[in-house]
Amino acid sequence: MQIISIVISILYFITAGSYFFYLLYKNRFFSKFSFFSLMISFFFHSMYLLLQTFIHNNFPVISFAQSLAFFSWLITSFFLYILFKYRIQILGALLVPVALILFLTGTLSPEKTIIQVLPYFQKFSLWLPVHTTFCFTGNAAFAVASCLGIIYLIQEKYIKSKKIGTFHRFLPSLGILEELNYRCLIIGFPLLTLGIMSGAIWAQYTIGSYWQWDPKEVWSLITWFFYAAVLHGRLNMGWRGKKQAALSIIGFMVILFTFLGISFFHNSYHAWG
């Protein structure tokens, strides 16, 4: 499996590099090569997760590396959807490196790749895949929203400075970016809500308690309140445009701390290894 993970990392690195050159030169060759390379990366990534499922006979979120690989795969899936529907290729220059970094973080953490099936994982429950799928899919939507927020802020800066050049014309309009950002938020929030609810049910089934005030549970709740505030501000206080974009970026930073920071620096029954 280590060889496969190295191949996937190399493929994502090539894809990220191709999108970077596409961003610089707006060349049709890099556009086509980036898409081709992305599809190959996604295929191998999907096979990797399937192999992990069959080899360990469990949903591929048992180890830290597996969870990062699953999260990375979902982010790539969201990007492919946006690519096919909206043709926003420039998003790949941000999202593919994010997917690569997440995948590499797990691969380069040997102590986190060891599959230690803890007691609460040994007890079979469909709530585990339900809980993790909801949470990671919601977080992937928030990751896309944050990248759209970054592009929005770049585009907005170009427009305000009145430096209308090739790069400016290459970016989607502010209206499209804001709308897609909002759609990602309204997709991610209910998924995060369902993830927290299903996680509580899973916890009750496996450890006999709906809520442990575990560090990751607490920060997941903080994340939920943050995005609830963002959506409330959008609907009732006019938090649009630049403010919505900036809050989307901050929100994803909170998610990364919740997922990576807690796993590395806090004792948690959510932490692997």
XYZ file of N, CA, C and O in Angstrom, residues 94-251:
632
model
N -5.763 25.640 -6.518
C -5.855 25.699 -5.063
C -6.269 24.366 -4.456
O -5.683 23.898 -3.477
N -7.302 23.745 -5.044
C -7.849 22.532 -4.440
C -6.944 21.315 -4.592
O -6.856 20.494 -3.671
N -6.289 21.159 -5.725
C -5.406 20.000 -5.909
C -4.229 20.030 -4.927
O -3.922 19.003 -4.312
N -3.571 21.180 -4.714
C -2.534 21.214 -3.672
C -3.078 20.898 -2.277
O -2.386 20.246 -1.481
N -4.305 21.337 -1.980
C -4.907 21.007 -0.681
C -5.078 19.495 -0.554
O -4.733 18.892 0.473
N -5.606 18.869 -1.618
C -5.786 17.414 -1.614
C -4.439 16.706 -1.472
O -4.315 15.716 -0.735
N -3.427 17.210 -2.164
C -2.083 16.625 -2.085
C -1.510 16.747 -0.676
O -0.981 15.768 -0.126
N -1.617 17.923 -0.078
C -1.053 18.146 1.260
C -1.734 17.254 2.294
O -1.074 16.661 3.161
N -3.057 17.131 2.206
C -3.781 16.271 3.149
C -3.340 14.816 2.997
O -3.103 14.116 3.987
N -3.240 14.367 1.752
C -2.832 12.986 1.502
C -1.411 12.750 1.996
O -1.119 11.728 2.636
N -0.507 13.695 1.710
C 0.885 13.553 2.124
C 1.037 13.593 3.644
O 1.882 12.895 4.203
N 0.229 14.407 4.303
C 0.306 14.501 5.761
C 0.086 13.147 6.414
O 0.771 12.772 7.363
N -0.884 12.401 5.871
C -1.129 11.053 6.382
C -0.022 10.083 5.993
O 0.457 9.304 6.815
N 0.424 10.174 4.751
C 1.460 9.258 4.250
C 2.779 9.447 4.983
O 3.500 8.475 5.249
N 3.102 10.693 5.317
C 4.386 10.993 5.957
C 4.326 10.928 7.481
O 5.257 11.348 8.156
N 3.230 10.394 8.011
C 3.101 10.224 9.461
C 3.055 8.737 9.770
O 1.983 8.165 9.967
N 4.218 8.069 9.793
C 4.260 6.609 9.949
C 3.516 6.111 11.176
O 2.829 5.095 11.125
N 3.635 6.844 12.307
C 2.982 6.378 13.524
C 1.473 6.456 13.423
O 0.743 5.821 14.177
N 0.981 7.249 12.453
C -0.457 7.404 12.290
C -1.020 6.448 11.242
O -2.224 6.375 11.046
N -0.148 5.754 10.499
C -0.623 4.850 9.457
C -0.899 3.455 9.993
O -1.504 2.640 9.315
N -0.428 3.178 11.211
C -0.624 1.859 11.788
C -2.104 1.647 12.096
O -2.737 2.479 12.729
N -2.625 0.551 11.632
C -4.043 0.267 11.854
C -4.220 -0.397 13.212
O -3.912 -1.572 13.396
N -4.652 0.385 14.180
C -4.935 -0.139 15.504
C -6.449 -0.099 15.693
O -7.026 0.967 15.903
N -7.071 -1.255 15.597
C -8.524 -1.308 15.695
C -8.907 -1.230 17.168
O -8.827 -2.204 17.902
N -9.270 -0.043 17.604
C -9.641 0.181 18.988
C -10.980 -0.487 19.291
O -11.766 -0.772 18.389
N -11.274 -0.734 20.579
C -12.491 -1.475 20.948
C -13.770 -0.916 20.345
O -14.633 -1.666 19.895
N -13.911 0.406 20.303
C -15.155 0.980 19.787
C -15.241 0.877 18.272
O -16.298 1.078 17.686
N -14.111 0.578 17.583
C -14.159 0.308 16.149
C -14.475 -1.158 15.870
O -14.951 -1.501 14.795
N -14.151 -2.020 16.819
C -14.362 -3.451 16.627
C -15.848 -3.811 16.646
O -16.262 -4.794 16.054
N -16.629 -3.019 17.325
C -18.060 -3.266 17.402
C -18.724 -2.740 16.132
O -18.771 -1.542 15.884
N -19.227 -3.651 15.312
C -19.761 -3.250 14.001
C -20.975 -2.337 14.160
O -21.881 -2.590 14.953
N -20.961 -1.266 13.402
C -22.095 -0.346 13.369
C -22.065 0.433 12.072
O -21.028 0.975 11.685
N -23.218 0.518 11.411
C -23.313 1.306 10.195
C -23.212 2.806 10.478
O -22.999 3.601 9.561
N -23.359 3.168 11.755
C -23.282 4.587 12.099
C -21.881 5.156 11.885
O -21.726 6.359 11.695
N -20.842 4.312 11.928
C -19.483 4.814 11.689
C -19.324 5.354 10.267
O -18.924 6.515 10.095
N -19.610 4.562 9.210
C -19.493 5.131 7.859
C -20.461 6.278 7.614
O -20.134 7.223 6.887
N -21.653 6.205 8.212
C -22.620 7.292 8.047
C -22.063 8.577 8.663
O -22.060 9.642 8.032
N -21.588 8.465 9.897
C -21.046 9.624 10.619
C -19.849 10.229 9.887
O -19.802 11.450 9.642
N -18.882 9.409 9.519
C -17.663 9.927 8.890
C -17.938 10.482 7.488
O -17.352 11.492 7.092
N -18.838 9.826 6.753
C -19.158 10.320 5.409
C -19.822 11.687 5.471
O -19.469 12.601 4.713
N -20.785 11.855 6.369
C -21.427 13.161 6.530
C -20.409 14.228 6.913
O -20.370 15.313 6.318
N -19.573 13.926 7.916
C -18.611 14.915 8.412
C -17.585 15.295 7.350
O -17.362 16.487 7.078
N -16.979 14.291 6.728
C -15.930 14.580 5.760
C -16.477 15.230 4.490
O -15.823 16.090 3.897
N -17.671 14.836 4.069
C -18.263 15.462 2.878
C -18.598 16.914 3.155
O -18.371 17.793 2.318
N -19.143 17.175 4.348
C -19.414 18.557 4.731
C -18.140 19.374 4.784
O -18.078 20.515 4.282
N -17.078 18.804 5.373
C -15.799 19.509 5.447
C -15.189 19.742 4.072
O -14.533 20.761 3.833
N -15.391 18.784 3.161
C -14.896 18.958 1.790
C -15.618 20.120 1.108
O -14.998 20.904 0.371
N -16.920 20.252 1.354
C -17.681 21.386 0.798
C -17.141 22.702 1.350
O -17.006 23.701 0.625
N -16.804 22.712 2.634
C -16.237 23.916 3.245
C -14.842 24.216 2.687
O -14.453 25.382 2.578
N -14.084 23.181 2.348
C -12.767 23.377 1.741
C -12.902 24.069 0.388
O -12.144 24.998 0.068
N -13.876 23.620 -0.402
C -14.124 24.251 -1.704
C -14.571 25.692 -1.506
O -14.130 26.603 -2.222
N -15.436 25.921 -0.508
C -15.907 27.282 -0.224
C -14.744 28.202 0.125
O -14.701 29.361 -0.303
N -13.773 27.688 0.897
C -12.636 28.520 1.289
C -11.777 28.887 0.078
O -11.315 30.029 -0.043
N -11.571 27.932 -0.829
C -10.783 28.213 -2.039
C -11.508 29.206 -2.950
O -10.884 30.093 -3.549
N -12.827 29.068 -3.044
C -13.620 30.038 -3.805
C -13.529 31.411 -3.152
O -13.496 32.434 -3.838
N -13.469 31.420 -1.814
C -13.317 32.676 -1.096
C -11.988 33.352 -1.415
O -11.924 34.577 -1.589
N -10.924 32.561 -1.502
C -9.609 33.110 -1.852
C -9.638 33.722 -3.249
O -9.151 34.840 -3.471
N -10.220 32.992 -4.200
C -10.313 33.502 -5.576
C -11.168 34.767 -5.614
O -10.864 35.723 -6.337
N -12.249 34.780 -4.825
C -13.113 35.972 -4.759
C -12.317 37.197 -4.296
O -12.414 38.272 -4.895
N -11.527 37.035 -3.230
C -10.756 38.159 -2.694
C -9.713 38.648 -3.703
O -9.461 39.855 -3.822
N -9.109 37.711 -4.449
C -8.139 38.087 -5.485
C -8.829 38.874 -6.593
O -8.355 39.938 -7.018
N -9.970 38.362 -7.051
C -10.718 39.027 -8.122
C -11.204 40.405 -7.677
O -11.128 41.385 -8.427
N -11.692 40.480 -6.446
C -12.197 41.745 -5.918
C -11.076 42.791 -5.829
O -11.273 43.973 -6.108
N -9.880 42.322 -5.459
C -8.734 43.226 -5.378
C -8.356 43.755 -6.758
O -8.029 44.940 -6.923
N -8.403 42.874 -7.772
C -8.096 43.291 -9.136
C -9.078 44.355 -9.603
O -8.692 45.358 -10.218
N -10.349 44.143 -9.316
C -11.379 45.082 -9.770
C -11.233 46.431 -9.076
O -11.321 47.490 -9.710
N -10.976 46.414 -7.757
C -10.834 47.670 -7.012
C -9.602 48.449 -7.448
O -9.605 49.688 -7.472
N -8.538 47.737 -7.785
C -7.312 48.411 -8.212
C -7.396 48.880 -9.667
O -6.525 49.607 -10.150
N -8.454 48.424 -10.366
C -8.689 48.785 -11.768
C -7.560 48.313 -12.684
O -7.337 48.880 -13.752
N -6.861 47.257 -12.237
C -5.825 46.649 -13.077
C -6.449 45.498 -13.856
O -6.356 44.335 -13.490
N -7.133 45.848 -14.907
C -7.855 44.853 -15.702
C -6.890 44.253 -16.723
O -6.580 44.851 -17.751
N -6.403 43.061 -16.400
C -5.457 42.400 -17.298
C -5.937 41.018 -17.678
O -7.077 40.639 -17.439
N -5.031 40.239 -18.248
C -5.363 38.886 -18.695
C -5.780 38.007 -17.531
O -6.754 37.248 -17.615
N -5.060 38.125 -16.424
C -5.354 37.278 -15.268
C -6.735 37.587 -14.717
O -7.471 36.684 -14.327
N -7.097 38.871 -14.679
C -8.422 39.264 -14.192
C -9.520 38.643 -15.045
O -10.505 38.110 -14.532
N -9.347 38.709 -16.359
C -10.366 38.158 -17.268
C -10.429 36.642 -17.179
O -11.434 36.029 -17.525
N -9.343 36.046 -16.699
C -9.259 34.595 -16.577
C -10.077 34.082 -15.393
O -10.482 32.922 -15.367
N -10.329 34.957 -14.417
C -11.066 34.568 -13.218
C -12.562 34.672 -13.441
O -13.035 35.521 -14.202
N -13.354 33.808 -12.743
C -14.818 33.930 -12.834
C -15.283 35.263 -12.251
O -14.552 35.910 -11.486
N -16.495 35.662 -12.578
C -17.029 36.926 -12.058
C -17.276 36.819 -10.558
O -17.417 35.716 -9.998
N -17.343 37.966 -9.894
C -17.592 37.988 -8.455
C -18.944 37.366 -8.121
O -19.093 36.685 -7.105
N -19.927 37.595 -8.985
C -21.262 37.037 -8.747
C -21.256 35.518 -8.752
O -21.868 34.881 -7.881
N -20.563 34.918 -9.713
C -20.484 33.455 -9.799
C -19.736 32.895 -8.599
O -20.159 31.905 -7.992
N -18.618 33.541 -8.236
C -17.819 33.065 -7.109
C -18.607 33.133 -5.799
O -18.559 32.207 -4.986
N -19.329 34.233 -5.600
C -20.116 34.376 -4.379
C -21.239 33.345 -4.307
O -21.488 32.747 -3.257
N -21.901 33.117 -5.439
C -22.991 32.152 -5.470
C -22.500 30.733 -5.219
O -23.117 29.976 -4.459
N -21.396 30.362 -5.845
C -20.839 29.025 -5.632
C -20.349 28.857 -4.195
O -20.517 27.793 -3.587
N -19.764 29.900 -3.655
C -19.319 29.876 -2.264
C -20.507 29.616 -1.342
O -20.446 28.766 -0.440
N -21.591 30.331 -1.582
C -22.794 30.167 -0.759
C -23.388 28.765 -0.906
O -23.811 28.150 0.073
N -23.390 28.249 -2.127
C -23.920 26.900 -2.345
C -23.108 25.855 -1.583
O -23.667 24.904 -1.033
N -21.796 26.038 -1.574
C -20.953 25.112 -0.808
C -21.262 25.194 0.679
O -21.280 24.174 1.378
N -21.512 26.405 1.169
C -21.834 26.584 2.584
C -23.155 25.908 2.947
O -23.268 25.249 3.986
N -24.161 26.063 2.078
C -25.467 25.481 2.401
C -25.500 23.973 2.136
O -26.426 23.289 2.571
N -24.506 23.454 1.436
C -24.340 22.001 1.319
C -23.593 21.474 2.540
O -23.969 20.476 3.143
N -22.525 22.171 2.905
C -21.682 21.696 3.997
C -22.340 21.748 5.356
O -22.152 20.830 6.176
N -23.136 22.794 5.623
C -23.696 22.962 6.967
C -24.654 21.840 7.373
O -24.506 21.262 8.462
N -25.657 21.486 6.545
C -26.523 20.369 6.948
C -25.779 19.039 7.034
O -26.117 18.189 7.866
N -24.753 18.852 6.192
C -23.961 17.623 6.272
C -23.181 17.570 7.585
O -23.100 16.516 8.223
N -22.617 18.708 7.998
C -21.921 18.768 9.286
C -22.901 18.503 10.426
O -22.575 17.782 11.380
N -24.102 19.057 10.311
C -25.129 18.831 11.332
C -25.474 17.351 11.449
O -25.509 16.791 12.558
N -25.695 16.713 10.310
C -26.003 15.283 10.305
C -24.814 14.465 10.796
O -24.993 13.433 11.452
N -23.603 14.940 10.493
C -22.404 14.248 10.962
C -22.305 14.256 12.476
O -21.989 13.233 13.104
N -22.586 15.405 13.091
C -22.541 15.503 14.554
C -23.640 14.655 15.184
O -23.407 13.937 16.174
N -24.829 14.693 14.606
C -25.954 13.919 15.150
C -25.694 12.419 15.033
O -25.890 11.665 15.996
N -25.238 11.981 13.855
C -24.970 10.550 13.665
C -23.790 10.102 14.514
O -23.742 8.960 14.981
N -22.832 11.011 14.753
C -21.707 10.687 15.622
C -22.154 10.459 17.051
O -21.628 9.576 17.750
N -23.136 11.238 17.502
C -23.670 11.060 18.852
C -24.359 9.699 18.988
O -24.209 9.009 20.000
N -25.093 9.323 17.952
C -25.768 8.017 17.970
C -24.742 6.892 17.969
O -24.867 5.908 18.706
N -23.704 7.042 17.143
C -22.630 6.026 17.090
C -21.927 5.906 18.440
O -21.632 4.806 18.907
N -21.666 7.057 19.074
C -21.003 7.043 20.381
C -21.856 6.329 21.427
O -21.350 5.565 22.254
N -23.169 6.571 21.390
C -24.059 5.896 22.331
C -24.040 4.389 22.117
O -24.026 3.601 23.072
N -23.990 3.980 20.852
C -24.002 2.552 20.523
C -22.702 1.871 20.925
O -22.708 0.728 21.387
N -21.577 2.575 20.772
C -20.276 1.928 20.980
C -19.702 2.133 22.377
O -19.108 1.214 22.950
N -19.839 3.340 22.944
C -19.236 3.600 24.256
C -20.266 3.955 25.324
O -19.892 4.258 26.455
N -21.549 3.938 24.932
C -22.608 4.109 25.921
C -22.902 5.530 26.344
O -23.526 5.762 27.381
N -22.481 6.512 25.537
C -22.749 7.906 25.875
C -22.851 8.726 24.594
O -22.020 8.595 23.695
N -23.880 9.575 24.522
C -24.059 10.402 23.324
C -22.976 11.473 23.203
O -22.597 11.863 22.105
N -22.477 11.957 24.333
C -21.544 13.083 24.293
C -20.533 12.947 25.421
O -20.895 12.757 26.578
N -19.237 13.050 25.093
C -18.167 12.862 26.065
C -17.419 14.165 26.400
O -16.518 14.148 27.220
N -17.783 15.249 25.748
C -17.019 16.492 25.837
C -15.553 16.250 25.465
O -14.642 16.832 26.039
N -15.388 15.352 24.512
C -14.088 15.062 23.922
C -13.610 16.316 23.171
O -14.428 17.070 22.623
N -12.288 16.592 23.131
C -11.799 17.801 22.443
C -12.309 17.952 21.011
O -12.680 19.051 20.595
N -12.338 16.852 20.261
C -12.793 16.956 18.870
C -14.299 17.198 18.806
O -14.785 17.910 17.920
N -15.052 16.639 19.748
C -16.488 16.917 19.809
C -16.732 18.398 20.093
O -17.584 19.033 19.456
N -15.976 18.933 21.041
C -16.146 20.341 21.408
C -15.825 21.256 20.226
O -16.578 22.182 19.904
N -14.701 20.985 19.544
C -14.318 21.836 18.422
C -15.237 21.645 17.219
O -15.442 22.584 16.437
N -15.789 20.457 17.064
C -16.791 20.257 16.006
C -18.020 21.108 16.281
O -18.615 21.681 15.365
N -18.398 21.193 17.549
C -19.540 22.030 17.932
C -19.224 23.511 17.709
O -20.082 24.267 17.230
N -17.992 23.919 18.030
C -17.576 25.298 17.768
C -17.643 25.599 16.269
O -18.111 26.671 15.845
N -17.177 24.635 15.467
C -17.234 24.794 14.013
C -18.672 24.941 13.540
O -18.981 25.778 12.682
N -19.557 24.125 14.113
C -20.983 24.184 13.741
C -21.554 25.559 14.051
O -22.253 26.157 13.229
N -21.271 26.088 15.238
C -21.774 27.412 15.616
C -21.185 28.496 14.713
O -21.869 29.477 14.367
N -19.922 28.330 14.330
C -19.285 29.323 13.446
C -20.025 29.397 12.112
O -20.390 30.491 11.656
N -20.240 28.241 11.479
C -20.906 28.254 10.179
C -22.377 28.629 10.308
O -22.945 29.238 9.383
N -22.994 28.292 11.422
C -24.377 28.733 11.663
C -24.421 30.259 11.699
O -25.343 30.885 11.134
N -23.427 30.871 12.346
C -23.355 32.333 12.414
C -23.115 32.933 11.035
O -23.704 33.965 10.677
N -22.249 32.289 10.236
C -21.968 32.785 8.881
C -23.236 32.772 8.032
O -23.560 33.763 7.348
N -23.972 31.671 8.067
C -25.200 31.567 7.272
C -26.275 32.510 7.802
O -27.032 33.110 7.025
N -26.360 32.647 9.120
C -27.314 33.607 9.705
C -26.970 35.024 9.253
O -27.861 35.812 8.895
N -25.680 35.344 9.271
C -25.258 36.661 8.827
C -25.555 36.899 7.361
O -25.944 38.003 6.959
N -25.407 35.868 6.557
C -25.703 35.975 5.116
C -27.194 36.236 4.895
O -27.584 37.101 4.098
N -28.039 35.497 5.612
C -29.484 35.568 5.376
C -30.151 36.767 6.043
O -31.153 37.279 5.540
N -29.598 37.217 7.163
C -30.297 38.239 7.946
C -29.530 39.546 8.141
O -30.128 40.551 8.532
N -28.218 39.524 7.897
C -27.429 40.718 8.168
C -26.620 41.179 6.957
O -25.777 42.069 7.075
N -26.859 40.556 5.818
C -26.202 40.995 4.593
C -24.723 40.693 4.509
O -23.960 41.416 3.859
N -24.294 39.605 5.184
C -22.873 39.227 5.103
C -22.610 38.539 3.762
O -22.666 37.330 3.644
N -22.313 39.316 2.768
C -22.067 38.781 1.433
C -20.678 39.192 0.949
O -19.933 39.858 1.658
N -20.396 38.796 -0.258
C -19.185 39.266 -0.904
C -17.915 39.005 -0.123
O -17.611 37.871 0.265
N -17.170 40.086 0.137
C -15.857 39.986 0.761
C -15.935 39.368 2.155
O -15.096 38.548 2.526
N -16.943 39.759 2.938
C -17.075 39.234 4.301
C -17.363 37.738 4.275
O -16.764 36.968 5.036
N -18.262 37.307 3.393
C -18.575 35.879 3.275
C -17.349 35.092 2.844
O -17.080 33.998 3.363
N -16.583 35.641 1.897
C -15.374 34.968 1.412
C -14.357 34.808 2.539
O -13.777 33.731 2.726
N -14.127 35.894 3.302
C -13.147 35.851 4.384
C -13.561 34.867 5.471
O -12.736 34.103 5.987
N -14.841 34.859 5.824
C -15.331 33.938 6.857
C -15.235 32.482 6.402
O -14.994 31.586 7.215
N -15.412 32.240 5.107
C -15.265 30.879 4.569
C -13.837 30.380 4.755
O -13.617 29.209 5.082
N -12.875 31.271 4.548
C -11.467 30.904 4.716
C -11.166 30.624 6.187
O -10.530 29.623 6.532
N -11.648 31.496 7.066
C -11.433 31.311 8.506
C -12.072 30.007 8.972
O -11.486 29.253 9.759
N -13.280 29.740 8.482
C -13.993 28.514 8.867
C -13.207 27.261 8.531
O -13.136 26.323 9.334
